[in-house]
Short mmCIF file of C-alpha atoms and ligand atoms in Angstrom, two decimals:
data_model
loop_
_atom_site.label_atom_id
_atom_site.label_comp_id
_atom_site.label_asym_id
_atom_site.label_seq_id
_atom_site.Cartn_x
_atom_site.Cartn_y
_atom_site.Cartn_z
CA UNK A 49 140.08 148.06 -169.35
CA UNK A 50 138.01 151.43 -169.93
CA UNK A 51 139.42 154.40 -167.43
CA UNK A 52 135.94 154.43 -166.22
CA UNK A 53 136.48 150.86 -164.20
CA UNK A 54 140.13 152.30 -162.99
CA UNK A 55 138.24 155.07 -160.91
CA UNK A 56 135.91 153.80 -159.09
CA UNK A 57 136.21 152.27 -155.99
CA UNK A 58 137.82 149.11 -154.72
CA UNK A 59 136.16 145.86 -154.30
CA UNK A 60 137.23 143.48 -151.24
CA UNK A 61 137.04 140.04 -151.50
CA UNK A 62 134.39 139.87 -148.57
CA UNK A 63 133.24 142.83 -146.62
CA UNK A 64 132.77 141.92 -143.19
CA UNK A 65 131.69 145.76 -142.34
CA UNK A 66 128.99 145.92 -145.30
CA UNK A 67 127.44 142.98 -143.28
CA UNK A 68 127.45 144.83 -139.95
CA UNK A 69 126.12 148.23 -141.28
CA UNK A 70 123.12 146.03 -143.21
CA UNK A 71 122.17 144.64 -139.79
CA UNK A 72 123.35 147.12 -136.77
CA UNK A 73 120.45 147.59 -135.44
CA UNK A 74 119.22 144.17 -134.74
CA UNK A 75 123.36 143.29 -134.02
CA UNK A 76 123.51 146.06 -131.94
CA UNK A 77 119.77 145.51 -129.69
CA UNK A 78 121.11 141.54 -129.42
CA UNK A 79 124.31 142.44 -128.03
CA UNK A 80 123.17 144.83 -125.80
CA UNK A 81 120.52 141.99 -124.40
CA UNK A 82 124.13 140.17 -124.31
CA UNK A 83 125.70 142.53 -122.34
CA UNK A 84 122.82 143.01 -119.43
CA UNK A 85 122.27 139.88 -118.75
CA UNK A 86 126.08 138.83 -118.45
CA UNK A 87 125.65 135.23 -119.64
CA UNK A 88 128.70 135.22 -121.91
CA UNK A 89 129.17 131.60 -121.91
CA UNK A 90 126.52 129.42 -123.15
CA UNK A 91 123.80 131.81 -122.13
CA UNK A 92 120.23 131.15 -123.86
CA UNK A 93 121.21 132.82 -127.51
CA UNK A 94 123.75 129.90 -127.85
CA UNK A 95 120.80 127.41 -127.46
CA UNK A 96 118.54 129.35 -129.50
CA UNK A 97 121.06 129.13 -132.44
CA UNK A 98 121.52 125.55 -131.66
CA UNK A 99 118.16 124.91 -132.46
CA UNK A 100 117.63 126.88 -135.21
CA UNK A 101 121.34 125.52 -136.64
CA UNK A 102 119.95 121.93 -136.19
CA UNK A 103 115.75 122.97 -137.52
CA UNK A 104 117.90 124.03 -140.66
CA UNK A 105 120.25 121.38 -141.06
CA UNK A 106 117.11 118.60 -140.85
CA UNK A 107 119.13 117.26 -138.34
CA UNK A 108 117.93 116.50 -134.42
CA UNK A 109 121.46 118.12 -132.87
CA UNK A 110 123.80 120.99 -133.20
CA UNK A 111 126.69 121.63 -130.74
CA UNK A 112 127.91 125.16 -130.75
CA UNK A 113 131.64 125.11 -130.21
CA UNK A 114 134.87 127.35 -130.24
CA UNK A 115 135.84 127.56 -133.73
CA UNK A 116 135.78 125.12 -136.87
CA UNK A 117 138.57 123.42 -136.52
CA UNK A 118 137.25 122.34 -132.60
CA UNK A 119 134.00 121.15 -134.23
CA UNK A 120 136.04 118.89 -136.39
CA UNK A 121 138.69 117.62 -133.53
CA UNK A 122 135.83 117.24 -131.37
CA UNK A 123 134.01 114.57 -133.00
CA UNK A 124 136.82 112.47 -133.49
CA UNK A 125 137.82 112.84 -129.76
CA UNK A 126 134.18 111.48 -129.08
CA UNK A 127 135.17 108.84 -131.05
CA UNK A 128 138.28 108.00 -129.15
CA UNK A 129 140.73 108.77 -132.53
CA UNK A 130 144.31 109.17 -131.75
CA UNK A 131 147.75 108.35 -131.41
CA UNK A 132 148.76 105.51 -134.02
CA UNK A 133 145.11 106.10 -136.16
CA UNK A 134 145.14 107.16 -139.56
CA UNK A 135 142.78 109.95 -140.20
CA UNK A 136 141.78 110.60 -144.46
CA UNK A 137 141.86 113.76 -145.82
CA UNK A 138 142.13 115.80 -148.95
CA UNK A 139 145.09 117.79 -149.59
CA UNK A 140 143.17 120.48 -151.06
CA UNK A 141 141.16 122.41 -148.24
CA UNK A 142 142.18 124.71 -145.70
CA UNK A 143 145.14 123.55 -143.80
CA UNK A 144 142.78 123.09 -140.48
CA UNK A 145 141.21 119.66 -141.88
CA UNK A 146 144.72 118.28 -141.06
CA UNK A 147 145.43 120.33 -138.18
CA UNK A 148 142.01 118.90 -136.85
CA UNK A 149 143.31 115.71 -136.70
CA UNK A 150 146.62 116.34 -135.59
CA UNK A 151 145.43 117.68 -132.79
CA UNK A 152 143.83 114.50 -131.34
CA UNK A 153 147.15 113.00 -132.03
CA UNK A 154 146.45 110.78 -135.07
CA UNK A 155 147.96 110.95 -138.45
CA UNK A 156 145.99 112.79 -141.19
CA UNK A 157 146.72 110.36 -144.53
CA UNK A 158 146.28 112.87 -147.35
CA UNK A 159 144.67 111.92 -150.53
CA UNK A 160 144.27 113.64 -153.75
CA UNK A 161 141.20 115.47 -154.98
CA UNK A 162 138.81 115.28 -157.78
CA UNK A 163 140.00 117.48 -160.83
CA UNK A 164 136.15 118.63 -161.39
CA UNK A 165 134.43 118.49 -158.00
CA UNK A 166 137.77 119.86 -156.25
CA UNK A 167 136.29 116.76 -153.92
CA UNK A 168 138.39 113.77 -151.71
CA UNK A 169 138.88 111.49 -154.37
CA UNK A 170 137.58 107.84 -153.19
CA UNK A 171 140.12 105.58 -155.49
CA UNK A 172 143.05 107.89 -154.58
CA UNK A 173 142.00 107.10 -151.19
CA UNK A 174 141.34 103.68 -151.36
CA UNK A 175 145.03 102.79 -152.96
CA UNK A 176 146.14 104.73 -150.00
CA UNK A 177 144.42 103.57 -147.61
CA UNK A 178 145.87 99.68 -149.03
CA UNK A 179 149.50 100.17 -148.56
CA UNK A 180 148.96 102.26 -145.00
CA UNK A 181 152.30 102.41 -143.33
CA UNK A 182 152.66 99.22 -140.30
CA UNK A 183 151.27 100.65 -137.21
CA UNK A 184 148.99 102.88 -138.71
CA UNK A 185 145.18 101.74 -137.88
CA UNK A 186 142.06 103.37 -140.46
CA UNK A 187 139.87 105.16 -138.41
CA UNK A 188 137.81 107.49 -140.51
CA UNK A 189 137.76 109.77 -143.58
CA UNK A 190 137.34 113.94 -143.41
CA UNK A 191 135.03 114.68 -146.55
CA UNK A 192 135.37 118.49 -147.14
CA UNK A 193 132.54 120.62 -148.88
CA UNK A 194 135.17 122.68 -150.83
CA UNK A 195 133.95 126.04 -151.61
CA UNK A 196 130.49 125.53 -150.24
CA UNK A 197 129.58 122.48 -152.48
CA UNK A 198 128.47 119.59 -150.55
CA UNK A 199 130.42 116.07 -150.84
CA UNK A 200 128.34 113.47 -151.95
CA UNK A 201 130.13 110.25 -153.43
CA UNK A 202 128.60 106.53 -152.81
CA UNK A 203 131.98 105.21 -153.72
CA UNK A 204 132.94 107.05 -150.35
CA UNK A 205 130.48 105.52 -148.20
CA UNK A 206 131.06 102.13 -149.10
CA UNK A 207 134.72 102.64 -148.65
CA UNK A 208 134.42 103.48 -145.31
CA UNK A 209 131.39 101.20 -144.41
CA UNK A 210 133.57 98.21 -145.99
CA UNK A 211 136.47 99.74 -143.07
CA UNK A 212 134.22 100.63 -140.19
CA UNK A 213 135.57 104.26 -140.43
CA UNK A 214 133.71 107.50 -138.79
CA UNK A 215 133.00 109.93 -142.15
CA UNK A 216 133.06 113.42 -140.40
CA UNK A 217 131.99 115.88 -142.91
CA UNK A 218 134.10 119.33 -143.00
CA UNK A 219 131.14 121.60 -143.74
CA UNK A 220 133.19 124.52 -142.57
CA UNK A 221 132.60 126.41 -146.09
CA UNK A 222 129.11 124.89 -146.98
CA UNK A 223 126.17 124.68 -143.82
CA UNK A 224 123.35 126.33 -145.69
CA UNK A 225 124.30 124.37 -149.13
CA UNK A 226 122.30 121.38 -150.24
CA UNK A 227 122.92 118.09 -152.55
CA UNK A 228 120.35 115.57 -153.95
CA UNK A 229 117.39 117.45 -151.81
CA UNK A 230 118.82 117.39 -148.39
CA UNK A 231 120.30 120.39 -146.45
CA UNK A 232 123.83 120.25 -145.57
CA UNK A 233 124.28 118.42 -142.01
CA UNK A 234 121.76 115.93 -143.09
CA UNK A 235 124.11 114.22 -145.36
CA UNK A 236 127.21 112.79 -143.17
CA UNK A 237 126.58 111.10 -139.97
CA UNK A 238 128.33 114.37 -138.85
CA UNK A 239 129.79 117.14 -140.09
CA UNK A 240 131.53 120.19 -138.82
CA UNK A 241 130.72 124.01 -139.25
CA UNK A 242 132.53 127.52 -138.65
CA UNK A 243 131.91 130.57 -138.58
CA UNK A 244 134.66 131.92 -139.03
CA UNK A 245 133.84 135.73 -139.74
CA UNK A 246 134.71 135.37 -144.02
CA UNK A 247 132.27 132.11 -144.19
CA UNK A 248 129.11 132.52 -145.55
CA UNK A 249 127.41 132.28 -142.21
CA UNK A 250 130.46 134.59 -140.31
CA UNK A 251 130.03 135.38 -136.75
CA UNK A 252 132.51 138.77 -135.71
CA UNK A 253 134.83 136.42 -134.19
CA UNK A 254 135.85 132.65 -133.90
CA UNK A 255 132.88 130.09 -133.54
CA UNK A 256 131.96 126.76 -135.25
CA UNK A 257 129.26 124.12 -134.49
CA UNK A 258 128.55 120.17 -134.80
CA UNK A 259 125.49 118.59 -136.85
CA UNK A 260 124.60 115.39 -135.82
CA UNK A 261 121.13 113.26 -135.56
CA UNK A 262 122.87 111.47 -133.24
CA UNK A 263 121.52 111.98 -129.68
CA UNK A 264 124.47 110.34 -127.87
CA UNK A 265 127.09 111.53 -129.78
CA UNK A 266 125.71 115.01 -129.29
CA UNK A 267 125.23 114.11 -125.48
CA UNK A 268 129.19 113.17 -125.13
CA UNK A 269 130.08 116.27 -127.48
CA UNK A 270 128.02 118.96 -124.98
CA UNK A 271 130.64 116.88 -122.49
CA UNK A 272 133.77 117.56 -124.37
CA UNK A 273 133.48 121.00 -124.80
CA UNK A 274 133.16 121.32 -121.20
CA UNK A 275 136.31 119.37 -120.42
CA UNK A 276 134.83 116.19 -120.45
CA UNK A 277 132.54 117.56 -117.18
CA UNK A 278 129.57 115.83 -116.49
CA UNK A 279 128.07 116.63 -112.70
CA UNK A 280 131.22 118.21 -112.01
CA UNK A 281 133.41 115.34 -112.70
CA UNK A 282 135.43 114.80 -115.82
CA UNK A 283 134.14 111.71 -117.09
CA UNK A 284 135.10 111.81 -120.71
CA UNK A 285 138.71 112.04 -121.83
CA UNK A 286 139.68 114.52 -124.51
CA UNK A 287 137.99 117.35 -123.48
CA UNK A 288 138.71 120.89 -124.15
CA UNK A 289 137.39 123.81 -123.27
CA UNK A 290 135.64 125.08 -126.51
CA UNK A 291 132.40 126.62 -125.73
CA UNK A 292 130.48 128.95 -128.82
CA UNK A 293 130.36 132.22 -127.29
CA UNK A 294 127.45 133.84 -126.13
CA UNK A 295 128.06 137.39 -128.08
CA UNK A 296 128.82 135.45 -131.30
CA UNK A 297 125.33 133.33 -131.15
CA UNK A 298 123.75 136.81 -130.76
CA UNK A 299 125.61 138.03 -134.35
CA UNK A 300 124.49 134.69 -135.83
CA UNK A 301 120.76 134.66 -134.93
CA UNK A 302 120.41 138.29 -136.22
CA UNK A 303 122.81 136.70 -139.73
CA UNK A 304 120.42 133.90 -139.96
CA UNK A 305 117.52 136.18 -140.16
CA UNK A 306 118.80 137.38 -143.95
CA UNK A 307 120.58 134.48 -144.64
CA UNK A 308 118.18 132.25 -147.24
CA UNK A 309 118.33 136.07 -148.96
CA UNK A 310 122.26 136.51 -148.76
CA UNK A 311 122.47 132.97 -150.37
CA UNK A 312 120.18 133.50 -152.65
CA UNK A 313 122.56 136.73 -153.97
CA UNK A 314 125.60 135.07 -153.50
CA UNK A 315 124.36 132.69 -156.11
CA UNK A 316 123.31 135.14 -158.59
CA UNK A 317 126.60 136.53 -158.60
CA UNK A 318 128.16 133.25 -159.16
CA UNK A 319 125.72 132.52 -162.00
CA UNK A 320 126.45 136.03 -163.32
CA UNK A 321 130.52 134.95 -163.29
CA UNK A 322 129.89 131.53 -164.49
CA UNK A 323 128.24 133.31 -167.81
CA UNK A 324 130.85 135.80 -168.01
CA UNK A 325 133.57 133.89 -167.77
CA UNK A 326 132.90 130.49 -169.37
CA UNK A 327 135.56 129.32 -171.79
CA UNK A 328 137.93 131.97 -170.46
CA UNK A 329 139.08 130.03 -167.28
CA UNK A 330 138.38 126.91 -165.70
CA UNK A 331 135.09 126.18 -162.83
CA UNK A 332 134.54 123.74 -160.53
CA UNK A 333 132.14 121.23 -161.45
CA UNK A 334 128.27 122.83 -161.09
CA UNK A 335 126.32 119.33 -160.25
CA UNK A 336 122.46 119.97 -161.05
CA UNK A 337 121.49 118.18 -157.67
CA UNK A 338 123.63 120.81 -155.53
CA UNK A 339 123.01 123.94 -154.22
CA UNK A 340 126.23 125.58 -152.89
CA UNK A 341 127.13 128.58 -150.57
CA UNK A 342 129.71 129.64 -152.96
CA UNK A 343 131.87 130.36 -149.89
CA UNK A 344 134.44 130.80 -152.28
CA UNK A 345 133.77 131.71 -156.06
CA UNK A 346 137.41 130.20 -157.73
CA UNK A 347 138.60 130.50 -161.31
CA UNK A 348 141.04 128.56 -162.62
CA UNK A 349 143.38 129.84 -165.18
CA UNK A 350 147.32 128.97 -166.65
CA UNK A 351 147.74 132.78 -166.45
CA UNK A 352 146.44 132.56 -162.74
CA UNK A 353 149.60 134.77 -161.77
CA UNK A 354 149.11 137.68 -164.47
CA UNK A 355 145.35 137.47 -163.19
CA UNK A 356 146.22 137.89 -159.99
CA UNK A 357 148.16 141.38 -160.67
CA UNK A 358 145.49 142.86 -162.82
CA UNK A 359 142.94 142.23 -160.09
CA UNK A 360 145.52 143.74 -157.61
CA UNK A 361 146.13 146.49 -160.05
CA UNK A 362 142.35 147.26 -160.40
CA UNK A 363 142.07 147.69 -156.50
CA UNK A 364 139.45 144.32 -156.81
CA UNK A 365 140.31 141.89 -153.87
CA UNK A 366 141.27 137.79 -154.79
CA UNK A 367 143.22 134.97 -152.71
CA UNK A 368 144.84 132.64 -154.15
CA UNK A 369 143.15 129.17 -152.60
CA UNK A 370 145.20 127.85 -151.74
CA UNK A 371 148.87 128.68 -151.53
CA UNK A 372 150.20 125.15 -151.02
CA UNK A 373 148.22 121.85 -150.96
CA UNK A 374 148.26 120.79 -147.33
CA UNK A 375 150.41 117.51 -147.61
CA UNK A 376 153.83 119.60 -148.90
CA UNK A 377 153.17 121.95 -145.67
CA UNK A 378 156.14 121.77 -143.32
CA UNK A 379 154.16 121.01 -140.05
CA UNK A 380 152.83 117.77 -141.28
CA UNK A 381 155.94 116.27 -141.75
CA UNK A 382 155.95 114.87 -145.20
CA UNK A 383 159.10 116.39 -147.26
CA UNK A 384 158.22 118.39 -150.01
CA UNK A 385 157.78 116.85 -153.33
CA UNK A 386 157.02 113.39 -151.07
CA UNK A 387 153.57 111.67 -152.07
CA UNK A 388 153.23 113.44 -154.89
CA UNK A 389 149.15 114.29 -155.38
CA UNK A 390 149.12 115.39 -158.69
CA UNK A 391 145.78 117.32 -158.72
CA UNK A 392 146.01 119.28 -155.38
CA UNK A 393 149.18 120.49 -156.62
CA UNK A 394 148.19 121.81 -159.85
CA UNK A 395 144.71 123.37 -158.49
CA UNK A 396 147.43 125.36 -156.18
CA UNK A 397 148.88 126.61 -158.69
CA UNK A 398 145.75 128.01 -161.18
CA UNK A 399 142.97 128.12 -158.61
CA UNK A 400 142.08 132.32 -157.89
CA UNK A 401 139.23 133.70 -155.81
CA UNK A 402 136.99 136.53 -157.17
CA UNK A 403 134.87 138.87 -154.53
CA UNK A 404 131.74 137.04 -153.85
CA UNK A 405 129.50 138.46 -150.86
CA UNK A 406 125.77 139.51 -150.36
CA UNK A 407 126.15 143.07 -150.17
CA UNK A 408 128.01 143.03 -153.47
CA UNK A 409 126.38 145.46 -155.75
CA UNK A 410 125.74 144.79 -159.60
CA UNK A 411 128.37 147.55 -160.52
CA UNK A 412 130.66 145.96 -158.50
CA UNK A 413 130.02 142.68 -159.66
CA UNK A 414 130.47 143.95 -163.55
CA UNK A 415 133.71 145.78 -162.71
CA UNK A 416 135.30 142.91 -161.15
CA UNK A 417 134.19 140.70 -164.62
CA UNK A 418 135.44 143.61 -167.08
CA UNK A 419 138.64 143.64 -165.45
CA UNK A 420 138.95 139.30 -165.47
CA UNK A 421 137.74 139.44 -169.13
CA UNK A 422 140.21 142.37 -170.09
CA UNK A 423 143.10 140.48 -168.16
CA UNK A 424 142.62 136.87 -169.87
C1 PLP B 551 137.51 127.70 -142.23
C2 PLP B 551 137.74 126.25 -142.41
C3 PLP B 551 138.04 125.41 -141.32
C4 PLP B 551 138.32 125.90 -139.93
O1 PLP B 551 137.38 126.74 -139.37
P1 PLP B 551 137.81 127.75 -138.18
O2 PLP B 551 136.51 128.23 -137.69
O3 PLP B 551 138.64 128.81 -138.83
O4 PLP B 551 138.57 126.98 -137.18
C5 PLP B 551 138.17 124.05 -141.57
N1 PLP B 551 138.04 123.55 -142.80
C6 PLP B 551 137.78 124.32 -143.87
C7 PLP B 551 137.64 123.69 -145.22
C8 PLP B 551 137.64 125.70 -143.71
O5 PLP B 551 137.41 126.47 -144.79
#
């Protein structure tokens, strides 16, 4: 590594106040409309985004919600999942796909993931899903877009057409992505968004959303985040209260103005990575019909570790994604080294992130591979 790349300055992993300084003044005039007209919960920007949310996805409905993880719990409250259900997941996401579930009271059934796609594998899950514990009824299957690429697997769908189960896609890392021609939220019956400030489309706080073309499912879902209300009366069990707020819609609107540019530069920085660092480390698979966010750019390496430090040492930001696959995670119950999911575990242990974000600038971006190429 030349001295040169030791001086200059560091790189984050995202850099949430590169986005706000890019866009302060049409932030700051939408907050301020915000602010005088004191409609901080589900005042007219939180419909506007709704619209514009659902216009993008190709999809007639978009609920805006409280975070993520409520726009995946939410869905399969609508659909009456709980105690004594078995829920399908990957063990290779963010923890909150299981956490989702739990939450409604049903068990999340983790299954083990593609070693190219990083995606729910549909045989792991359908040998699973044929010795489920006594007791345990399959309700539906949580897809996950990992790292912004959407999920697309027939083998899925007829699994859980052949079962009856709900397939709620987690589209947490991916809304803006698309697969085969169609925009992400077109492709599941529903699937769940956040943003989560670090996502691709980041609000400055907690927020998520619901894509559905479903007109009744959206009707009971603008119920449940309002306790279940409707007139007045709670009518639906499983509500919560997990409105979108009003302040966030306002960041959003003014993100979605740039945001067909900020994915567009997002994935010329991946492409710029791939071709730097092909046949040094390992990539998820790059399927011609897909368009991805790139919500998270990860190498995978045997030296992941020593990668790690000389990233660290170089002042460049990385996360290791992710630390443990979900299923050996205290909170879920299973003991560790239970189940074992061979795949999830061994992406835990090579998978790195690199800095990926729109304001990145080309210098930035060729520091960041000097010091990866240097390092491996
Ligand atoms: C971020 C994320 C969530 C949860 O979103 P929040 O808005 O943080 O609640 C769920 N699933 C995946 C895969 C995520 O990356």
């Amino acid at each position: 590594m030349s001295q040169d790349n030791m001086s200059h300055d560091p790189v984050p992993l995202v850099d949430i106040r590169a986005i706000y300084a890019r866009l302060k003044d049409d932030i700051d005039a939408r907050l301020a409309q915000v602010l005088a007209s004191g409609g901080f919960v589900l005042g007219p920007e939180v419909t506007a985004l709704e619209e514009a949310l659902a216009a993008r996805a190709g999809v007639g409905h978009a609920v805006g919600v409280a975070s993520g993880t409520d726009a995946l719990a939410l869905p399969l409250l609508a659909a009456g999942v709980g105690p004594g259900d078995a829920v399908f997941v990957p063990s290779f996401t963010y923890l909150a796909t299981a956490t989702a579930v739990m939450q409604t009271g049903a068990t999340p059934v983790f299954c083990d993931v593609d070693p190219e796609s990083f995606h729910l594998d549909a045989a792991d899950m359908a040998r699973r899903l044929a010795v489920l514990p006594e007791g345990l009824r399959p309700r539906a299957v949580i897809p996950v877009d990992l790292f912004g690429l959407p999920y697309l697997d027939p083998a899925l769908e007829a699994l859980a057409g052949a079962h009856g189960l709900l397939v709620l896609a987690d589209a947490a890392q991916s809304f803006g992505a698309t697969r085969s021609g169609r925009p992400v939220g077109a492709l599941a019956p529903v699937s769940a968004t956040s943003f989560y400030p670090t996502k691709p489309l980041g609000g400055f706080g907690d927020g998520g959303a619901i894509l559905t073309d479903d007109a009744a499912l959206a009707g009971q879902l603008r119920a449940l985040r309002m306790h279940g209300q409707e007139g007045g009366v709670a009518r639906l069990p499983g509500g919560l209260n997990s409105r979108l707020d009003t302040m966030q819609a306002a960041v959003l609107l003014a993100r979605l103005e740039v945001f067909d540019e900020d994915l567009a530069r997002r994935r010329e920085i991946a492409r710029a990575y791939d071709e730097a660092l092909a046949g040094r480390v390992g990539l998820q698979a790059r399927p011609e019909d897909a368009q991805s966010t790139f919500a998270v750019y990860a190498v995978l390496s045997n030296r992941r570790d020593a990668l790690r430090a000389a990233l660290v040492e170089a002042g460049i930001g990385t996360r290791v994604y992710y630390e443990e696959p979900v299923h050996r995670m205290p909170a879920m119950g299973h003991p560790a080294g239970a189940a074992p999911l061979p795949v999830s575990e061994r992406l835990c242990t090579e998978a790195l992130a690199l800095p990926i974000y729109a304001e990145m600038s080309d210098s930035q971006l060729e520091r960041v591979i000097d010091v990866v190429r240097a390092a491996l």
